[in-house]
Amino acid sequence: MSGGAVALSAPIAAAELAGGDETVILAIRPSAWFILIGLLPAVPVAALAVVALLVMSVAEDVPWDTAQAVAAGAVILGVRGAWQAYDWFGRAYVLTDRRIIVRAGIVTHTAACTLSEVAALGDATRWGERWVRCGSIGVMRGAPRVRRRSWRAARDAVGTARAGREGAHGTDSRRPPRVWADRSLEWTCVARPEEVRQTILAAVARYR
């Protein structure tokens, strides 16, 4: 297993997620490390369960022994690993000339936004991902670019008018368009994250 195990050009679910009039630029799954990294939080839980069962097994009337206690911990890890594997198999990250699309979840759901709504990309990399040279890319989502430009133009116009009347720069009392981190659009645990990030930024700059 390696951080670059999933090719950037892998055509994962692109046809069913992208519209017929869209051009697919990038379609990938998370790195296979997604499974192991997602399994890590279950390790201390399984360990505590084993320790608790071992402590209770000291009593003569407890119907399990050491081997069964260890097996219980293995079952916990196995269930969590299977859950992660199923989640990995169903995930797809697709970039087209119009949208960013993410399919994720055990009960699969799809989230998408137009490139004009992408305000910025954030670094959502978790500590375990850095060890295997993977990373997560967060999408900062906001009003379409046309609306943001309109707000800035209105703000500048108000400032200019106030400066002319009062001899000082003014500010627009209206709030700027809201920008937020949309977790449903996060590209989690991707291989070669900087390359993926630059591909998305180039598409946003070109097509929005």
PDB file of C-alpha atoms in Angstrom:
ATOM      1  CA  MET A   1       0.000   0.000   0.000  1.00  0.00           C
ATOM      2  CA  SER A   2       1.331   3.454  -0.862  1.00  0.00           C
ATOM      3  CA  GLY A   3       0.176   7.053  -0.778  1.00  0.00           C
ATOM      4  CA  GLY A   4      -0.033   7.091  -4.570  1.00  0.00           C
ATOM      5  CA  ALA A   5      -1.973   3.852  -4.897  1.00  0.00           C
ATOM      6  CA  VAL A   6      -4.968   5.521  -6.558  1.00  0.00           C
ATOM      7  CA  ALA A   7      -4.194   7.118  -9.909  1.00  0.00           C
ATOM      8  CA  LEU A   8      -5.346  10.673 -10.405  1.00  0.00           C
ATOM      9  CA  SER A   9      -6.963   9.771 -13.706  1.00  0.00           C
ATOM     10  CA  ALA A  10      -9.012   6.864 -12.324  1.00  0.00           C
ATOM     11  CA  PRO A  11     -12.509   7.224 -13.862  1.00  0.00           C
ATOM     12  CA  ILE A  12     -14.405   6.567 -10.646  1.00  0.00           C
ATOM     13  CA  ALA A  13     -18.157   7.064 -11.038  1.00  0.00           C
ATOM     14  CA  ALA A  14     -17.510  10.087 -13.241  1.00  0.00           C
ATOM     15  CA  ALA A  15     -20.110   9.169 -15.849  1.00  0.00           C
ATOM     16  CA  GLU A  16     -22.937   8.796 -13.341  1.00  0.00           C
ATOM     17  CA  LEU A  17     -22.015  11.878 -11.283  1.00  0.00           C
ATOM     18  CA  ALA A  18     -21.218  14.405 -14.010  1.00  0.00           C
ATOM     19  CA  GLY A  19     -23.843  15.814 -16.326  1.00  0.00           C
ATOM     20  CA  GLY A  20     -23.827  14.921 -19.991  1.00  0.00           C
ATOM     21  CA  ASP A  21     -22.753  18.435 -20.939  1.00  0.00           C
ATOM     22  CA  GLU A  22     -19.852  18.534 -18.459  1.00  0.00           C
ATOM     23  CA  THR A  23     -16.211  17.717 -19.129  1.00  0.00           C
ATOM     24  CA  VAL A  24     -14.578  15.598 -16.422  1.00  0.00           C
ATOM     25  CA  ILE A  25     -11.177  17.012 -15.457  1.00  0.00           C
ATOM     26  CA  LEU A  26     -10.403  14.757 -12.497  1.00  0.00           C
ATOM     27  CA  ALA A  27     -12.088  11.698 -10.979  1.00  0.00           C
ATOM     28  CA  ILE A  28     -10.491   9.837  -8.058  1.00  0.00           C
ATOM     29  CA  ARG A  29     -11.119   7.820  -4.933  1.00  0.00           C
ATOM     30  CA  PRO A  30      -9.373   8.454  -1.628  1.00  0.00           C
ATOM     31  CA  SER A  31      -6.044   6.739  -1.112  1.00  0.00           C
ATOM     32  CA  ALA A  32      -6.395   3.210   0.254  1.00  0.00           C
ATOM     33  CA  TRP A  33      -4.769   4.594   3.412  1.00  0.00           C
ATOM     34  CA  PHE A  34      -8.246   6.031   4.114  1.00  0.00           C
ATOM     35  CA  ILE A  35      -9.225   2.610   5.454  1.00  0.00           C
ATOM     36  CA  LEU A  36      -6.335   2.273   7.901  1.00  0.00           C
ATOM     37  CA  ILE A  37      -6.433   5.888   9.092  1.00  0.00           C
ATOM     38  CA  GLY A  38     -10.146   5.601   9.773  1.00  0.00           C
ATOM     39  CA  LEU A  39      -9.491   2.409  11.714  1.00  0.00           C
ATOM     40  CA  LEU A  40      -7.014   4.022  14.135  1.00  0.00           C
ATOM     41  CA  PRO A  41      -9.620   5.627  16.466  1.00  0.00           C
ATOM     42  CA  ALA A  42     -11.109   2.168  17.067  1.00  0.00           C
ATOM     43  CA  VAL A  43      -7.806   0.748  18.354  1.00  0.00           C
ATOM     44  CA  PRO A  44      -7.980   2.287  21.873  1.00  0.00           C
ATOM     45  CA  VAL A  45     -11.670   1.354  22.085  1.00  0.00           C
ATOM     46  CA  ALA A  46     -10.873  -2.261  21.239  1.00  0.00           C
ATOM     47  CA  ALA A  47      -7.938  -2.258  23.681  1.00  0.00           C
ATOM     48  CA  LEU A  48     -10.111  -0.939  26.525  1.00  0.00           C
ATOM     49  CA  ALA A  49     -12.754  -3.540  25.759  1.00  0.00           C
ATOM     50  CA  VAL A  50     -10.169  -6.332  25.887  1.00  0.00           C
ATOM     51  CA  VAL A  51      -8.701  -5.060  29.165  1.00  0.00           C
ATOM     52  CA  ALA A  52     -12.160  -4.772  30.731  1.00  0.00           C
ATOM     53  CA  LEU A  53     -13.075  -8.305  29.659  1.00  0.00           C
ATOM     54  CA  LEU A  54      -9.757  -9.656  30.938  1.00  0.00           C
ATOM     55  CA  VAL A  55     -10.259  -8.009  34.318  1.00  0.00           C
ATOM     56  CA  MET A  56     -13.762  -9.425  34.601  1.00  0.00           C
ATOM     57  CA  SER A  57     -12.578 -12.857  33.490  1.00  0.00           C
ATOM     58  CA  VAL A  58     -10.686 -13.191  36.778  1.00  0.00           C
ATOM     59  CA  ALA A  59     -13.987 -14.058  38.420  1.00  0.00           C
ATOM     60  CA  GLU A  60     -14.758 -17.775  38.202  1.00  0.00           C
ATOM     61  CA  ASP A  61     -18.411 -17.288  37.202  1.00  0.00           C
ATOM     62  CA  VAL A  62     -17.577 -15.203  34.075  1.00  0.00           C
ATOM     63  CA  PRO A  63     -18.330 -17.272  30.939  1.00  0.00           C
ATOM     64  CA  TRP A  64     -15.341 -16.138  28.847  1.00  0.00           C
ATOM     65  CA  ASP A  65     -11.599 -16.619  28.950  1.00  0.00           C
ATOM     66  CA  THR A  66      -8.545 -14.678  27.730  1.00  0.00           C
ATOM     67  CA  ALA A  67      -8.793 -15.909  24.150  1.00  0.00           C
ATOM     68  CA  GLN A  68     -12.422 -14.858  23.901  1.00  0.00           C
ATOM     69  CA  ALA A  69     -11.628 -11.423  25.351  1.00  0.00           C
ATOM     70  CA  VAL A  70      -8.938 -10.879  22.715  1.00  0.00           C
ATOM     71  CA  ALA A  71     -11.310 -12.152  20.039  1.00  0.00           C
ATOM     72  CA  ALA A  72     -13.868  -9.543  21.107  1.00  0.00           C
ATOM     73  CA  GLY A  73     -11.304  -6.801  20.512  1.00  0.00           C
ATOM     74  CA  ALA A  74     -10.506  -8.275  17.102  1.00  0.00           C
ATOM     75  CA  VAL A  75     -14.198  -8.262  16.219  1.00  0.00           C
ATOM     76  CA  ILE A  76     -14.439  -4.558  17.098  1.00  0.00           C
ATOM     77  CA  LEU A  77     -11.498  -3.769  14.816  1.00  0.00           C
ATOM     78  CA  GLY A  78     -12.863  -6.017  12.087  1.00  0.00           C
ATOM     79  CA  VAL A  79     -16.263  -4.333  12.082  1.00  0.00           C
ATOM     80  CA  ARG A  80     -14.705  -0.887  12.019  1.00  0.00           C
ATOM     81  CA  GLY A  81     -12.320  -1.900   9.236  1.00  0.00           C
ATOM     82  CA  ALA A  82     -15.159  -3.306   7.151  1.00  0.00           C
ATOM     83  CA  TRP A  83     -17.110  -0.091   7.688  1.00  0.00           C
ATOM     84  CA  GLN A  84     -14.164   1.979   6.501  1.00  0.00           C
ATOM     85  CA  ALA A  85     -13.573  -0.276   3.494  1.00  0.00           C
ATOM     86  CA  TYR A  86     -17.193   0.019   2.425  1.00  0.00           C
ATOM     87  CA  ASP A  87     -17.045   3.797   2.865  1.00  0.00           C
ATOM     88  CA  TRP A  88     -13.838   3.950   0.786  1.00  0.00           C
ATOM     89  CA  PHE A  89     -15.348   1.871  -2.007  1.00  0.00           C
ATOM     90  CA  GLY A  90     -18.358   4.162  -2.297  1.00  0.00           C
ATOM     91  CA  ARG A  91     -16.415   7.440  -2.241  1.00  0.00           C
ATOM     92  CA  ALA A  92     -15.649   9.446  -5.344  1.00  0.00           C
ATOM     93  CA  TYR A  93     -14.260  12.934  -5.873  1.00  0.00           C
ATOM     94  CA  VAL A  94     -15.032  14.453  -9.268  1.00  0.00           C
ATOM     95  CA  LEU A  95     -13.973  17.775 -10.769  1.00  0.00           C
ATOM     96  CA  THR A  96     -15.613  18.950 -13.976  1.00  0.00           C
ATOM     97  CA  ASP A  97     -15.492  22.175 -15.934  1.00  0.00           C
ATOM     98  CA  ARG A  98     -18.575  23.311 -14.000  1.00  0.00           C
ATOM     99  CA  ARG A  99     -18.706  21.662 -10.596  1.00  0.00           C
ATOM    100  CA  ILE A 100     -16.968  19.955  -7.697  1.00  0.00           C
ATOM    101  CA  ILE A 101     -18.811  16.735  -6.848  1.00  0.00           C
ATOM    102  CA  VAL A 102     -18.323  14.446  -3.848  1.00  0.00           C
ATOM    103  CA  ARG A 103     -20.016  11.091  -3.345  1.00  0.00           C
ATOM    104  CA  ALA A 104     -19.513   9.697   0.159  1.00  0.00           C
ATOM    105  CA  GLY A 105     -21.001   7.820   3.046  1.00  0.00           C
ATOM    106  CA  ILE A 106     -22.081   4.297   3.924  1.00  0.00           C
ATOM    107  CA  VAL A 107     -25.557   5.395   2.924  1.00  0.00           C
ATOM    108  CA  THR A 108     -24.312   7.089  -0.206  1.00  0.00           C
ATOM    109  CA  HIS A 109     -25.117  10.750  -0.687  1.00  0.00           C
ATOM    110  CA  THR A 110     -23.807  13.248  -3.224  1.00  0.00           C
ATOM    111  CA  ALA A 111     -22.837  16.877  -2.643  1.00  0.00           C
ATOM    112  CA  ALA A 112     -21.857  19.383  -5.305  1.00  0.00           C
ATOM    113  CA  CYS A 113     -21.210  23.058  -5.899  1.00  0.00           C
ATOM    114  CA  THR A 114     -20.446  25.107  -8.958  1.00  0.00           C
ATOM    115  CA  LEU A 115     -16.909  26.356  -9.511  1.00  0.00           C
ATOM    116  CA  SER A 116     -18.199  29.918  -9.183  1.00  0.00           C
ATOM    117  CA  GLU A 117     -19.143  29.147  -5.563  1.00  0.00           C
ATOM    118  CA  VAL A 118     -15.615  28.074  -4.598  1.00  0.00           C
ATOM    119  CA  ALA A 119     -14.178  30.922  -2.527  1.00  0.00           C
ATOM    120  CA  ALA A 120     -10.970  29.098  -1.480  1.00  0.00           C
ATOM    121  CA  LEU A 121      -9.457  25.718  -0.700  1.00  0.00           C
ATOM    122  CA  GLY A 122      -8.405  24.868   2.838  1.00  0.00           C
ATOM    123  CA  ASP A 123      -6.032  22.311   4.325  1.00  0.00           C
ATOM    124  CA  ALA A 124      -8.093  19.725   6.243  1.00  0.00           C
ATOM    125  CA  THR A 125      -5.247  17.197   6.548  1.00  0.00           C
ATOM    126  CA  ARG A 126      -5.354  15.001   9.648  1.00  0.00           C
ATOM    127  CA  TRP A 127      -2.252  13.970  11.599  1.00  0.00           C
ATOM    128  CA  GLY A 128      -2.277  10.365  10.388  1.00  0.00           C
ATOM    129  CA  GLU A 129      -2.483  11.387   6.739  1.00  0.00           C
ATOM    130  CA  ARG A 130       0.812  13.280   6.848  1.00  0.00           C
ATOM    131  CA  TRP A 131       2.662  10.088   7.775  1.00  0.00           C
ATOM    132  CA  VAL A 132       1.646   8.445   4.500  1.00  0.00           C
ATOM    133  CA  ARG A 133       1.972  11.561   2.323  1.00  0.00           C
ATOM    134  CA  CYS A 134      -1.755  11.986   1.853  1.00  0.00           C
ATOM    135  CA  GLY A 135      -3.917  14.973   2.623  1.00  0.00           C
ATOM    136  CA  SER A 136      -7.459  16.302   2.790  1.00  0.00           C
ATOM    137  CA  ILE A 137      -8.696  19.340   0.899  1.00  0.00           C
ATOM    138  CA  GLY A 138     -11.468  21.473   2.335  1.00  0.00           C
ATOM    139  CA  VAL A 139     -13.698  23.588   0.129  1.00  0.00           C
ATOM    140  CA  MET A 140     -14.604  27.083   1.293  1.00  0.00           C
ATOM    141  CA  ARG A 141     -17.936  27.798  -0.277  1.00  0.00           C
ATOM    142  CA  GLY A 142     -19.621  31.141  -0.773  1.00  0.00           C
ATOM    143  CA  ALA A 143     -21.862  33.170  -3.009  1.00  0.00           C
ATOM    144  CA  PRO A 144     -21.196  32.906  -6.746  1.00  0.00           C
ATOM    145  CA  ARG A 145     -18.325  35.026  -8.009  1.00  0.00           C
ATOM    146  CA  VAL A 146     -20.665  37.465  -9.769  1.00  0.00           C
ATOM    147  CA  ARG A 147     -22.421  38.224  -6.479  1.00  0.00           C
ATOM    148  CA  ARG A 148     -19.114  38.697  -4.643  1.00  0.00           C
ATOM    149  CA  ARG A 149     -17.938  41.111  -7.333  1.00  0.00           C
ATOM    150  CA  SER A 150     -21.244  42.966  -7.141  1.00  0.00           C
ATOM    151  CA  TRP A 151     -20.903  43.337  -3.362  1.00  0.00           C
ATOM    152  CA  ARG A 152     -17.328  44.634  -3.664  1.00  0.00           C
ATOM    153  CA  ALA A 153     -18.366  47.081  -6.363  1.00  0.00           C
ATOM    154  CA  ALA A 154     -21.243  48.348  -4.194  1.00  0.00           C
ATOM    155  CA  ARG A 155     -18.932  48.648  -1.188  1.00  0.00           C
ATOM    156  CA  ASP A 156     -16.372  50.628  -3.179  1.00  0.00           C
ATOM    157  CA  ALA A 157     -19.088  52.867  -4.592  1.00  0.00           C
ATOM    158  CA  VAL A 158     -20.419  53.639  -1.118  1.00  0.00           C
ATOM    159  CA  GLY A 159     -16.903  54.336   0.109  1.00  0.00           C
ATOM    160  CA  THR A 160     -16.229  56.690  -2.785  1.00  0.00           C
ATOM    161  CA  ALA A 161     -19.508  58.545  -2.269  1.00  0.00           C
ATOM    162  CA  ARG A 162     -18.882  59.001   1.439  1.00  0.00           C
ATOM    163  CA  ALA A 163     -15.338  60.101   0.815  1.00  0.00           C
ATOM    164  CA  GLY A 164     -16.626  62.768  -1.529  1.00  0.00           C
ATOM    165  CA  ARG A 165     -19.213  64.017   0.935  1.00  0.00           C
ATOM    166  CA  GLU A 166     -17.254  63.761   4.142  1.00  0.00           C
ATOM    167  CA  GLY A 167     -13.639  63.759   3.009  1.00  0.00           C
ATOM    168  CA  ALA A 168     -13.105  60.326   4.525  1.00  0.00           C
ATOM    169  CA  HIS A 169     -13.526  56.762   3.340  1.00  0.00           C
ATOM    170  CA  GLY A 170     -16.735  55.068   4.346  1.00  0.00           C
ATOM    171  CA  THR A 171     -17.747  51.432   4.601  1.00  0.00           C
ATOM    172  CA  ASP A 172     -20.777  49.540   3.398  1.00  0.00           C
ATOM    173  CA  SER A 173     -23.134  48.675   6.232  1.00  0.00           C
ATOM    174  CA  ARG A 174     -24.296  45.553   4.406  1.00  0.00           C
ATOM    175  CA  ARG A 175     -22.625  42.310   5.323  1.00  0.00           C
ATOM    176  CA  PRO A 176     -20.408  40.618   2.732  1.00  0.00           C
ATOM    177  CA  PRO A 177     -21.590  37.333   1.193  1.00  0.00           C
ATOM    178  CA  ARG A 178     -21.141  34.480   3.660  1.00  0.00           C
ATOM    179  CA  VAL A 179     -18.257  32.053   3.153  1.00  0.00           C
ATOM    180  CA  TRP A 180     -18.092  28.735   5.011  1.00  0.00           C
ATOM    181  CA  ALA A 181     -16.257  25.415   5.012  1.00  0.00           C
ATOM    182  CA  ASP A 182     -18.621  22.896   3.449  1.00  0.00           C
ATOM    183  CA  ARG A 183     -17.675  19.572   5.069  1.00  0.00           C
ATOM    184  CA  SER A 184     -19.789  17.614   2.599  1.00  0.00           C
ATOM    185  CA  LEU A 185     -17.429  18.742  -0.192  1.00  0.00           C
ATOM    186  CA  GLU A 186     -14.175  17.756   1.549  1.00  0.00           C
ATOM    187  CA  TRP A 187     -11.763  15.588  -0.464  1.00  0.00           C
ATOM    188  CA  THR A 188     -10.574  13.316   2.344  1.00  0.00           C
ATOM    189  CA  CYS A 189      -7.248  11.441   2.348  1.00  0.00           C
ATOM    190  CA  VAL A 190      -6.269  11.921  -1.284  1.00  0.00           C
ATOM    191  CA  ALA A 191      -2.916  10.855  -2.700  1.00  0.00           C
ATOM    192  CA  ARG A 192      -0.624  13.638  -3.942  1.00  0.00           C
ATOM    193  CA  PRO A 193      -2.810  16.318  -2.310  1.00  0.00           C
ATOM    194  CA  GLU A 194      -0.834  19.309  -3.606  1.00  0.00           C
ATOM    195  CA  GLU A 195      -1.186  18.109  -7.180  1.00  0.00           C
ATOM    196  CA  VAL A 196      -4.915  17.641  -6.694  1.00  0.00           C
ATOM    197  CA  ARG A 197      -5.201  21.069  -5.053  1.00  0.00           C
ATOM    198  CA  GLN A 198      -3.455  22.795  -7.949  1.00  0.00           C
ATOM    199  CA  THR A 199      -5.684  20.973 -10.445  1.00  0.00           C
ATOM    200  CA  ILE A 200      -8.802  22.222  -8.662  1.00  0.00           C
ATOM    201  CA  LEU A 201      -7.469  25.777  -8.380  1.00  0.00           C
ATOM    202  CA  ALA A 202      -6.593  25.832 -12.068  1.00  0.00           C
ATOM    203  CA  ALA A 203     -10.100  24.676 -12.977  1.00  0.00           C
ATOM    204  CA  VAL A 204     -11.712  27.263 -10.681  1.00  0.00           C
ATOM    205  CA  ALA A 205      -9.584  30.042 -12.181  1.00  0.00           C
ATOM    206  CA  ARG A 206     -10.319  28.964 -15.732  1.00  0.00           C
ATOM    207  CA  TYR A 207     -13.995  27.985 -15.731  1.00  0.00           C
ATOM    208  CA  ARG A 208     -15.837  29.857 -12.997  1.00  0.00           C
TER     209      ARG A 208
END
